[in-house]
């Protein structure tokens, strides 16, 4: 499809006997901010590395801006990818990074770079190797945003940033994105914080895709029910429980699907609360299903594939 | 601190909005920090020369020898041969271990990076060749640093020949820089095991080559009997070229940035 900025088909990556990406098929439309979510080791960075032409795939297809990215000068010229543990040239200072990045991008905005350096209070004359974790993240954010690359990857860009700096990042990202729409793929564990930015979400689990939908669709696909444990268990009936949390005699469950009128009436009568599910809760539900942390969910099969996952939340 | 307070510190670059060409961006990246490839080699030469002068002064003060004889003895000084090689191997290695992931994160291809880096390192080799030639001229003009100290006007660098010292400076730089890039590219692709295998492989190839030359009765000694410095320099340049080619073969399908 011409409107896709990123597309993979049966993409697989193996390191020896370990499968890091397993038959992954997904598509991300142009000019969207997409969240790439999943637990550590789910394959998020590997996916971005392959899309950025840094890592070789084992099999399948990966296309960025309509073509295979590996050694494709035209495609890569429109990409920006700063790893969570990005390496920089030895002895480089922040000023060197900012100056050099300008040589790589047609759309580089020096004014925005200056503004970002100021907002994040980056010391220009400090060698990169002496920066704190948060300052390193800020350097990656400066390059990623000021590059205005048509496809920008952020790999956990908030690491080490305090709440204020994270807020600045989210605000500036959204502000610049509104003025200069582009495709942004961001891996993150801070889902609640980033939820308002994201239009699309892809959730990976052990190299497989378990969710790939718009955020709106995803959060509409489940709801929460909370109250006394007995009343909750009665009201749930045969519905698919994605996640269950208990505290004393109280229980809160995340249920796949939408609450029908009968459930709402029963819930009201039993003093239960029916609420919307947040993206964080939904993603946590997938994570917990996999690890078996949810006692109720353990009774049902965890969604292993995109199809099963979508079925589960329908 | 506000944006306005920090903004003026960022260098104003009128060309900042214009991206460099596909190879030029890599070349410029290598020279972005002028200390690494310009300043440090000069300080190595200056420091080594200063140390040699101090040694000469100490010898003249404490050794009962004619200063002219001491000065002639200094023609056997090998400092210029060894003083910067180790640093250049590390510069070559870092070009692939640290600078390459940065360049590729900003959309460079492996091919662009390799070619741009090769150009940058060749320019650096020319720079060192010219610098050593200039140092030789200064040394001769100052009566060997006013003390009879031979640092560049030495047998191993052509005994005062400007062409020889340029070729040796260029050859040593090229070999050490590209050997560094080759080992770094092997490390990037196959980690320590790969580096060890390549080291043993190179030793095996040299032993095989030596055995073949001896078996075939090739007179290596007579090859180097005339213009020895220039011919050694040519051998260094050829080995540097082989290292550059080797690094490309290794790198073209190497994962980057892990």
Coordinates of C-alpha atoms in Angstrom, one line a residue:
Chain A
X1 CA 0.0 0.0 0.0
X2 CA 1.4 3.4 -1.0
X3 CA 0.2 5.1 2.2
X4 CA 2.4 2.9 4.4
X5 CA 5.6 4.4 5.7
X6 CA 6.7 1.1 7.3
X7 CA 5.6 -2.3 6.2
X8 CA 6.8 -5.8 7.2
X9 CA 5.7 -9.2 5.9
X10 CA 6.6 -12.4 7.8
X11 CA 9.7 -10.6 9.1
X12 CA 11.8 -13.0 11.1
X13 CA 15.1 -12.4 12.9
X14 CA 17.1 -15.1 14.6
X15 CA 20.3 -15.0 16.6
X16 CA 21.5 -18.6 16.4
X17 CA 18.6 -20.6 17.9
X18 CA 16.9 -17.6 19.4
X19 CA 14.1 -16.1 17.5
X20 CA 13.9 -12.4 18.3
X21 CA 11.3 -11.5 15.7
X22 CA 8.8 -14.2 14.6
X23 CA 6.9 -13.9 11.4
X24 CA 6.0 -10.3 12.0
X25 CA 3.6 -8.6 9.6
X26 CA 2.6 -5.0 10.2
X27 CA 2.0 -1.7 8.5
X28 CA 2.3 1.8 9.8
X29 CA 0.8 4.6 7.9
X30 CA 2.6 7.7 6.8
X31 CA 2.5 10.7 9.1
X32 CA 1.4 9.0 12.3
X33 CA 3.0 8.7 15.7
X34 CA 3.1 5.0 16.5
X35 CA 3.9 3.5 19.8
X36 CA 6.0 0.3 19.8
X37 CA 5.2 -1.4 23.1
X38 CA 6.2 -4.6 24.8
X39 CA 8.3 -5.9 27.6
X40 CA 12.1 -5.9 27.6
X41 CA 13.4 -8.4 25.1
X42 CA 10.1 -8.3 23.1
X43 CA 12.1 -7.3 19.9
X44 CA 11.4 -3.6 19.7
X45 CA 14.9 -2.4 19.2
X46 CA 15.7 -5.3 16.8
X47 CA 12.7 -4.3 14.7
X48 CA 13.8 -0.7 14.6
X49 CA 17.4 -1.7 13.8
X50 CA 16.2 -3.8 10.8
X51 CA 14.0 -1.0 9.6
X52 CA 16.9 1.4 9.9
X53 CA 19.2 -0.9 7.9
X54 CA 21.5 -1.5 10.8
X55 CA 20.6 -5.1 11.4
X56 CA 20.1 -7.8 8.8
X57 CA 16.9 -9.7 8.8
X58 CA 16.8 -13.5 8.7
X59 CA 13.8 -13.8 6.4
X60 CA 10.7 -12.0 5.3
X61 CA 10.3 -8.5 4.0
X62 CA 10.9 -5.1 5.6
X63 CA 10.0 -2.0 3.6
X64 CA 10.4 1.7 4.6
X65 CA 9.1 4.4 2.4
X66 CA 8.3 1.8 -0.2
X67 CA 11.6 0.0 -0.4
X68 CA 13.9 -2.3 1.4
X69 CA 16.0 -0.1 3.7
X70 CA 19.2 -2.2 3.8
X71 CA 22.0 -0.2 2.0
X72 CA 19.3 1.8 0.3
X73 CA 20.8 5.4 0.3
X74 CA 17.5 7.0 -0.8
X75 CA 15.5 5.4 2.0
X76 CA 18.1 5.8 4.7
X77 CA 18.6 9.5 3.9
X78 CA 15.1 10.0 5.3
X79 CA 15.6 8.0 8.5
X80 CA 16.7 8.9 12.0
X81 CA 17.3 6.3 14.6
X82 CA 19.0 6.9 18.0
X83 CA 19.3 3.7 20.0
X84 CA 18.7 3.7 23.7
X85 CA 22.4 3.0 24.1
X86 CA 23.5 5.1 21.0
X87 CA 27.2 5.3 20.4
X88 CA 28.9 8.6 19.5
X89 CA 32.3 9.4 18.1
X90 CA 35.1 9.3 20.7
X91 CA 35.7 12.7 22.3
X92 CA 32.7 14.3 20.7
X93 CA 31.1 17.1 22.5
X94 CA 27.4 17.9 22.3
X95 CA 28.2 20.8 20.0
X96 CA 30.0 18.4 17.6
X97 CA 26.9 16.1 17.5
X98 CA 24.6 19.0 16.7
X99 CA 26.9 20.5 14.1
X100 CA 27.5 17.1 12.4
X101 CA 23.8 16.1 12.4
X102 CA 23.1 19.1 10.2
X103 CA 25.2 17.7 7.4
X104 CA 23.1 14.6 7.3
X105 CA 19.6 15.9 6.9
X106 CA 17.9 18.0 4.2
X107 CA 15.2 19.0 6.6
X108 CA 17.5 19.9 9.5
X109 CA 16.2 22.8 11.6
X110 CA 19.1 24.6 13.3
X111 CA 16.7 26.9 15.2
X112 CA 14.8 24.0 16.6
X113 CA 18.0 22.3 17.5
X114 CA 19.1 25.4 19.4
X115 CA 15.8 25.6 21.1
X116 CA 15.9 22.0 22.2
X117 CA 19.4 22.3 23.5
X118 CA 18.2 25.2 25.6
X119 CA 15.0 23.4 26.8
X120 CA 16.9 20.4 27.9
X121 CA 19.8 22.5 29.3
X122 CA 22.4 20.5 27.4
X123 CA 26.0 21.7 28.0
X124 CA 27.4 22.1 24.6
X125 CA 31.0 21.9 25.6
X126 CA 30.8 18.8 27.6
X127 CA 32.1 15.5 26.1
X128 CA 29.4 13.1 25.3
X129 CA 31.0 10.4 27.5
X130 CA 30.6 12.6 30.5
X131 CA 26.9 13.3 30.1
X132 CA 24.3 11.8 32.4
X133 CA 21.8 9.2 31.2
X134 CA 19.1 11.9 30.9
X135 CA 21.4 14.2 29.0
X136 CA 22.3 11.4 26.6
X137 CA 18.6 10.9 26.0
X138 CA 18.2 14.6 25.4
X139 CA 21.0 14.6 22.8
X140 CA 19.1 11.8 20.9
X141 CA 15.9 13.7 21.1
X142 CA 17.6 16.9 19.7
X143 CA 18.9 14.9 16.7
X144 CA 15.7 13.0 16.2
X145 CA 13.4 16.0 16.3
X146 CA 15.6 18.6 14.6
X147 CA 16.4 16.2 11.8
X148 CA 12.7 16.3 10.6
X149 CA 13.5 12.9 9.0
X150 CA 10.4 11.6 7.2
X151 CA 10.7 8.4 9.3
X152 CA 12.0 8.9 12.9
X153 CA 12.7 6.1 15.4
X154 CA 12.9 6.9 19.1
X155 CA 14.1 4.0 21.2
X156 CA 12.9 4.6 24.8
X157 CA 13.8 8.3 24.4
X158 CA 12.9 9.2 28.0
X159 CA 15.5 7.2 29.8
X160 CA 17.0 9.2 32.7
X161 CA 14.9 12.2 32.0
X162 CA 13.0 13.7 34.9
X163 CA 9.2 14.3 34.7
X164 CA 9.6 17.9 33.6
X165 CA 12.0 17.0 30.8
X166 CA 9.8 14.2 29.7
X167 CA 6.9 16.6 29.6
X168 CA 9.0 19.0 27.5
X169 CA 9.8 16.2 25.1
X170 CA 6.2 15.2 24.6
X171 CA 5.0 18.8 24.2
X172 CA 7.7 19.6 21.6
X173 CA 7.3 16.4 19.8
X174 CA 3.6 17.0 19.4
X175 CA 4.1 20.7 18.5
X176 CA 6.7 20.0 15.8
X177 CA 4.8 17.0 14.5
X178 CA 1.7 19.2 14.0
X179 CA 3.7 21.7 12.0
X180 CA 5.8 19.1 10.2
X181 CA 3.9 15.8 10.0
X182 CA 6.1 12.7 9.6
X183 CA 6.2 9.1 10.7
X184 CA 7.4 8.5 14.2
X185 CA 7.9 5.1 15.7
X186 CA 8.6 5.3 19.4
X187 CA 9.3 2.4 21.7
X188 CA 8.3 3.1 25.3
X189 CA 7.4 1.6 28.6
X190 CA 5.8 4.8 29.9
X191 CA 2.6 4.1 28.1
X192 CA 0.3 6.3 30.1
X193 CA 2.6 9.3 29.6
X194 CA 2.8 8.8 25.9
X195 CA -0.8 7.6 25.3
X196 CA -2.0 11.1 24.3
X197 CA 0.7 11.3 21.6
X198 CA 0.1 8.0 20.0
X199 CA -2.3 7.4 17.2
X200 CA -1.4 3.9 16.5
X201 CA 0.0 1.2 18.7
X202 CA 1.9 -2.0 18.0
X203 CA 2.5 -4.4 20.9
X204 CA 5.2 -7.1 20.6
X205 CA 5.6 -10.1 22.8
X206 CA 8.5 -12.5 22.4
X207 CA 9.0 -11.3 18.8
X208 CA 5.3 -11.7 17.9
X209 CA 2.7 -9.0 17.3
X210 CA -0.1 -9.2 19.8
X211 CA -1.8 -5.9 19.0
X212 CA -1.7 -3.6 16.0
X213 CA -4.5 -1.0 15.9
X214 CA -5.3 2.6 16.4
X215 CA -5.2 3.6 20.1
X216 CA -8.9 4.6 20.0
X217 CA -9.8 1.2 18.7
X218 CA -7.6 -0.6 21.2
X219 CA -9.0 1.2 24.2
X220 CA -12.5 0.7 23.0
X221 CA -11.9 -3.0 22.7
X222 CA -12.0 -3.7 26.5
X223 CA -13.3 -2.2 29.7
X224 CA -12.7 -2.6 33.4
X225 CA -15.1 -3.8 36.1
X226 CA -14.3 -3.3 39.7
X227 CA -15.9 -3.9 43.1
X228 CA -16.2 -6.7 45.6
X229 CA -14.6 -9.9 44.4
X230 CA -17.8 -12.0 44.7
X231 CA -19.9 -9.5 42.8
X232 CA -17.3 -9.0 40.1
X233 CA -17.0 -12.8 39.6
X234 CA -20.7 -13.1 39.3
X235 CA -21.0 -10.2 36.9
X236 CA -18.2 -11.4 34.7
X237 CA -19.9 -14.7 33.8
X238 CA -18.4 -16.3 30.8
X239 CA -16.7 -13.2 29.5
X240 CA -13.0 -13.2 28.5
X241 CA -10.9 -11.7 31.3
X242 CA -7.6 -10.1 30.1
X243 CA -6.4 -9.1 33.5
X244 CA -7.4 -9.5 37.1
X245 CA -6.1 -7.6 40.2
X246 CA -7.2 -8.3 43.7
X247 CA -6.7 -6.3 46.9
X248 CA -8.4 -7.9 50.0
X249 CA -12.0 -8.5 49.2
X250 CA -11.9 -6.1 46.2
X251 CA -11.2 -7.1 42.6
X252 CA -10.7 -5.2 39.4
X253 CA -10.8 -7.0 36.1
X254 CA -10.1 -6.0 32.5
X255 CA -12.6 -7.6 30.2
X256 CA -12.4 -8.0 26.4
X257 CA -15.2 -6.4 24.4
X258 CA -17.8 -3.8 25.3
X259 CA -20.1 -3.7 28.3
X260 CA -23.7 -4.5 27.2
X261 CA -26.8 -3.1 28.8
X262 CA -27.4 -6.2 30.9
X263 CA -23.9 -6.0 32.4
X264 CA -24.3 -2.3 33.1
X265 CA -27.6 -3.0 34.9
X266 CA -26.2 -5.9 36.9
X267 CA -23.1 -3.9 37.8
X268 CA -25.2 -0.9 38.9
X269 CA -27.4 -3.2 41.1
X270 CA -24.3 -4.9 42.6
X271 CA -22.5 -1.6 43.3
X272 CA -19.8 -2.3 40.7
X273 CA -18.0 0.3 38.7
X274 CA -17.7 -0.1 34.9
X275 CA -14.9 2.0 33.4
X276 CA -12.9 2.5 30.2
X277 CA -9.6 0.7 29.9
X278 CA -6.4 2.7 29.5
X279 CA -3.7 1.8 27.0
X280 CA -1.4 1.0 29.8
X281 CA -3.9 -1.4 31.4
X282 CA -4.6 -3.1 28.0
X283 CA -0.9 -3.6 27.3
X284 CA -0.3 -4.8 30.9
X285 CA -3.1 -7.3 30.3
X286 CA -1.2 -8.8 27.4
X287 CA 2.0 -8.8 29.4
X288 CA 0.3 -10.5 32.4
X289 CA -1.4 -13.1 30.2
X290 CA 1.9 -14.2 28.9
X291 CA 3.6 -14.5 32.3
X292 CA 0.6 -16.1 33.9
X293 CA 0.4 -13.4 36.6
X294 CA -3.3 -13.1 36.3
X295 CA -5.0 -15.9 38.2
X296 CA -8.3 -15.6 36.4
X297 CA -6.7 -15.1 33.1
X298 CA -4.6 -18.2 33.6
X299 CA -7.7 -20.2 33.1
X300 CA -8.1 -18.9 29.6
X301 CA -5.6 -19.2 26.8
X302 CA -3.3 -16.2 26.4
X303 CA -3.5 -14.6 23.0
X304 CA -0.5 -15.8 21.1
X305 CA -1.0 -14.3 17.7
X306 CA -2.4 -11.1 16.2
X307 CA -5.5 -13.0 15.2
X308 CA -6.1 -14.5 18.6
X309 CA -5.3 -11.2 20.3
X310 CA -7.8 -9.4 18.2
X311 CA -10.4 -12.1 18.8
X312 CA -9.7 -11.8 22.5
X313 CA -10.5 -8.1 22.6
X314 CA -13.5 -8.3 20.3
Chain B
X1 CA 18.6 28.4 32.4
X2 CA 16.4 29.4 29.5
X3 CA 16.7 28.7 25.8
X4 CA 17.9 32.2 25.1
X5 CA 20.8 31.9 27.6
X6 CA 22.1 28.8 25.9
X7 CA 21.3 29.4 22.3
X8 CA 24.2 31.8 21.5
X9 CA 26.7 29.1 22.6
X10 CA 25.7 26.9 19.7
X11 CA 27.9 27.6 16.7
X12 CA 26.1 29.5 14.1
X13 CA 26.6 27.6 10.8
X14 CA 25.2 29.3 7.8
X15 CA 25.6 26.0 5.9
X16 CA 23.7 24.1 8.6
X17 CA 20.5 23.9 6.6
X18 CA 22.3 22.5 3.6
X19 CA 23.2 18.8 4.0
X20 CA 26.6 17.7 2.8
X21 CA 27.0 15.2 -0.1
X22 CA 26.8 11.5 0.6
X23 CA 30.6 11.1 1.0
X24 CA 31.4 14.6 2.2
X25 CA 29.1 14.3 5.2
X26 CA 31.3 11.3 6.4
X27 CA 34.5 13.1 5.6
X28 CA 33.4 16.1 7.6
X29 CA 32.2 14.0 10.4
X30 CA 35.7 12.6 10.9
X31 CA 37.2 16.1 11.0
X32 CA 34.3 17.6 13.1
X33 CA 36.5 17.4 16.2
X34 CA 39.8 19.0 14.9
X35 CA 41.8 17.8 17.9
X36 CA 41.5 14.1 17.1
X37 CA 43.0 14.1 13.6
X38 CA 44.8 17.5 13.4
X39 CA 45.8 18.6 16.9
X40 CA 46.8 15.3 18.6
X41 CA 49.2 14.1 15.9
X42 CA 50.9 17.5 15.9
X43 CA 51.2 17.4 19.7
X44 CA 52.6 13.9 19.5
X45 CA 55.3 15.1 17.0
X46 CA 56.1 18.2 19.1
X47 CA 56.2 16.2 22.4
X48 CA 58.4 13.4 20.9
X49 CA 60.8 16.0 19.4
X50 CA 61.0 17.8 22.8
X51 CA 61.8 14.6 24.5
X52 CA 64.5 13.8 22.0
X53 CA 66.0 17.3 22.5
X54 CA 66.0 16.8 26.3
X55 CA 67.7 13.4 25.8
X56 CA 70.3 15.0 23.6
X57 CA 70.9 17.8 26.1
X58 CA 71.3 15.2 28.9
X59 CA 73.7 13.2 26.7
X60 CA 75.8 16.3 25.9
X61 CA 75.9 17.2 29.6
X62 CA 76.8 13.8 31.0
X63 CA 78.4 11.7 28.2
X64 CA 82.0 12.4 27.4
X65 CA 81.5 12.3 23.6
X66 CA 82.0 14.8 20.8
X67 CA 78.6 16.6 20.2
X68 CA 79.0 16.0 16.5
X69 CA 79.3 12.2 17.1
X70 CA 76.3 12.3 19.3
X71 CA 74.4 14.1 16.7
X72 CA 75.4 11.5 14.0
X73 CA 74.3 8.7 16.5
X74 CA 70.9 10.3 16.6
X75 CA 70.5 9.5 12.9
X76 CA 69.5 6.0 14.2
X77 CA 66.6 7.5 16.1
X78 CA 63.4 5.5 15.3
X79 CA 61.0 7.7 17.3
X80 CA 59.2 9.1 14.2
X81 CA 58.5 5.5 13.0
X82 CA 56.7 4.5 16.2
X83 CA 55.5 7.6 18.0
X84 CA 52.0 7.9 16.4
X85 CA 51.3 4.4 15.0
X86 CA 49.5 3.1 18.2
X87 CA 47.3 6.3 18.3
X88 CA 46.4 5.9 14.7
X89 CA 45.4 2.2 15.1
X90 CA 43.0 3.4 17.9
X91 CA 41.7 6.2 15.6
X92 CA 41.0 3.7 12.9
X93 CA 39.3 1.3 15.2
X94 CA 37.1 4.0 16.8
X95 CA 36.0 5.1 13.3
X96 CA 34.1 1.9 13.0
X97 CA 33.4 1.1 16.7
X98 CA 31.9 4.5 17.6
X99 CA 31.6 6.9 14.7
X100 CA 29.9 4.4 12.3
X101 CA 26.9 3.7 14.5
X102 CA 26.4 7.4 14.9
X103 CA 26.6 8.0 11.1
X104 CA 24.3 5.1 10.3
X105 CA 21.8 6.3 12.9
X106 CA 21.6 9.5 10.8
X107 CA 20.9 7.6 7.6
X108 CA 24.3 6.8 6.1
X109 CA 24.7 3.6 4.3
X110 CA 27.7 1.2 4.9
X111 CA 29.0 1.9 1.4
X112 CA 28.9 5.7 2.0
X113 CA 30.5 5.3 5.4
X114 CA 33.3 3.1 4.2
X115 CA 34.1 5.3 1.2
X116 CA 33.8 8.5 3.1
X117 CA 36.0 7.1 5.9
X118 CA 38.6 5.9 3.4
X119 CA 38.8 9.4 1.9
X120 CA 39.1 11.0 5.3
X121 CA 41.9 8.6 6.4
X122 CA 43.7 9.1 3.1
X123 CA 43.5 12.9 3.6
X124 CA 44.9 12.3 7.1
X125 CA 47.8 10.3 5.7
X126 CA 48.6 13.1 3.3
X127 CA 48.4 15.5 6.2
X128 CA 50.9 13.4 8.2
X129 CA 53.2 13.0 5.2
X130 CA 53.2 16.8 4.6
X131 CA 53.6 17.5 8.3
X132 CA 56.6 15.3 8.6
X133 CA 58.1 16.8 5.5
X134 CA 57.7 20.3 7.0
X135 CA 59.1 19.1 10.3
X136 CA 62.1 17.8 8.4
X137 CA 62.6 21.2 6.7
X138 CA 62.4 23.0 10.0
X139 CA 64.8 20.5 11.6
X140 CA 67.3 21.1 8.8
X141 CA 66.8 24.9 8.9
X142 CA 67.4 25.0 12.7
X143 CA 70.5 23.0 12.8
X144 CA 68.5 20.0 14.1
X145 CA 66.6 21.9 16.7
X146 CA 69.6 24.0 17.7
X147 CA 71.1 21.0 19.5
X148 CA 72.0 18.5 16.8
X149 CA 69.0 16.4 17.7
X150 CA 67.9 14.2 14.8
X151 CA 64.2 13.5 14.9
X152 CA 63.0 13.5 11.3
X153 CA 66.4 13.6 9.5
X154 CA 67.0 10.0 10.4
X155 CA 67.9 6.8 8.5
X156 CA 64.5 5.1 8.9
X157 CA 62.7 8.1 7.3
X158 CA 65.0 8.5 4.3
X159 CA 68.0 10.3 5.9
X160 CA 66.9 13.8 5.0
X161 CA 65.1 13.0 1.7
X162 CA 61.9 15.0 1.5
X163 CA 60.3 12.5 -0.9
X164 CA 61.2 9.5 1.4
X165 CA 59.9 11.1 4.6
X166 CA 56.6 12.1 2.8
X167 CA 56.2 8.5 1.6
X168 CA 57.0 7.0 5.0
X169 CA 54.7 9.4 6.8
X170 CA 51.9 8.7 4.4
X171 CA 52.6 4.9 4.4
X172 CA 52.8 4.5 8.2
X173 CA 49.6 6.6 8.6
X174 CA 47.7 4.7 6.0
X175 CA 48.8 1.3 7.3
X176 CA 48.0 2.0 10.9
X177 CA 44.7 3.8 10.3
X178 CA 43.4 1.1 7.9
X179 CA 44.6 -1.8 10.1
X180 CA 42.7 -0.2 12.9
X181 CA 39.5 0.0 10.7
X182 CA 40.0 -3.6 9.6
X183 CA 40.2 -5.0 13.1
X184 CA 37.3 -2.8 14.3
X185 CA 35.1 -4.0 11.4
X186 CA 36.0 -7.6 12.2
X187 CA 35.1 -7.0 15.9
X188 CA 31.8 -5.3 14.9
X189 CA 30.8 -8.3 12.8
X190 CA 32.3 -11.3 14.7
X191 CA 33.4 -10.0 18.1
X192 CA 36.7 -11.1 19.8
X193 CA 36.6 -14.5 18.3
X194 CA 36.7 -13.0 14.8
X195 CA 39.6 -10.7 15.8
X196 CA 41.6 -13.6 17.1
X197 CA 41.0 -15.7 14.0
X198 CA 42.0 -12.8 11.7
X199 CA 45.2 -12.3 13.7
X200 CA 46.1 -15.9 13.4
X201 CA 45.0 -15.9 9.8
X202 CA 47.3 -12.9 9.0
X203 CA 50.2 -14.6 10.8
X204 CA 49.6 -17.7 8.7
X205 CA 49.4 -15.8 5.5
X206 CA 52.7 -14.0 6.2
X207 CA 54.4 -17.3 7.1
X208 CA 53.1 -18.9 4.0
X209 CA 54.3 -15.9 1.9
X210 CA 57.7 -16.1 3.5
X211 CA 57.9 -19.8 2.9
X212 CA 56.9 -19.3 -0.8
X213 CA 59.4 -16.5 -1.3
X214 CA 62.2 -18.7 0.2
X215 CA 61.1 -21.8 -1.7
X216 CA 60.8 -19.9 -5.0
X217 CA 64.2 -18.3 -4.4
X218 CA 62.9 -14.7 -4.7
X219 CA 65.7 -12.4 -3.6
X220 CA 63.8 -10.1 -1.2
X221 CA 67.0 -8.6 0.1
X222 CA 68.1 -7.3 -3.3
X223 CA 64.6 -5.8 -3.8
X224 CA 65.2 -3.6 -0.8
X225 CA 68.9 -2.9 -1.5
X226 CA 68.2 0.3 -3.3
X227 CA 65.7 3.0 -2.3
X228 CA 65.0 1.0 0.8
X229 CA 62.9 3.6 2.5
X230 CA 60.7 4.4 -0.5
X231 CA 60.2 0.7 -1.2
X232 CA 59.3 0.0 2.4
X233 CA 56.8 2.9 2.2
X234 CA 55.3 1.4 -0.9
X235 CA 54.9 -2.0 0.9
X236 CA 53.2 -0.1 3.8
X237 CA 50.8 1.6 1.4
X238 CA 49.9 -1.7 -0.4
X239 CA 49.3 -3.3 3.0
X240 CA 47.1 -0.3 4.0
X241 CA 45.1 -0.7 0.8
X242 CA 44.6 -4.4 1.4
X243 CA 43.4 -3.6 5.0
X244 CA 40.9 -1.0 3.5
X245 CA 39.6 -3.6 1.0
X246 CA 39.4 -6.2 3.8
X247 CA 37.4 -3.9 6.0
X248 CA 34.8 -3.3 3.2
X249 CA 34.4 -7.0 2.7
X250 CA 33.8 -7.6 6.4
X251 CA 31.6 -4.6 6.8
X252 CA 29.2 -4.8 3.9
X253 CA 26.9 -7.1 5.8
X254 CA 27.9 -6.4 9.4
X255 CA 25.3 -5.4 12.0
X256 CA 25.9 -1.9 13.3
X257 CA 25.2 -0.2 16.5
X258 CA 24.5 -3.0 18.9

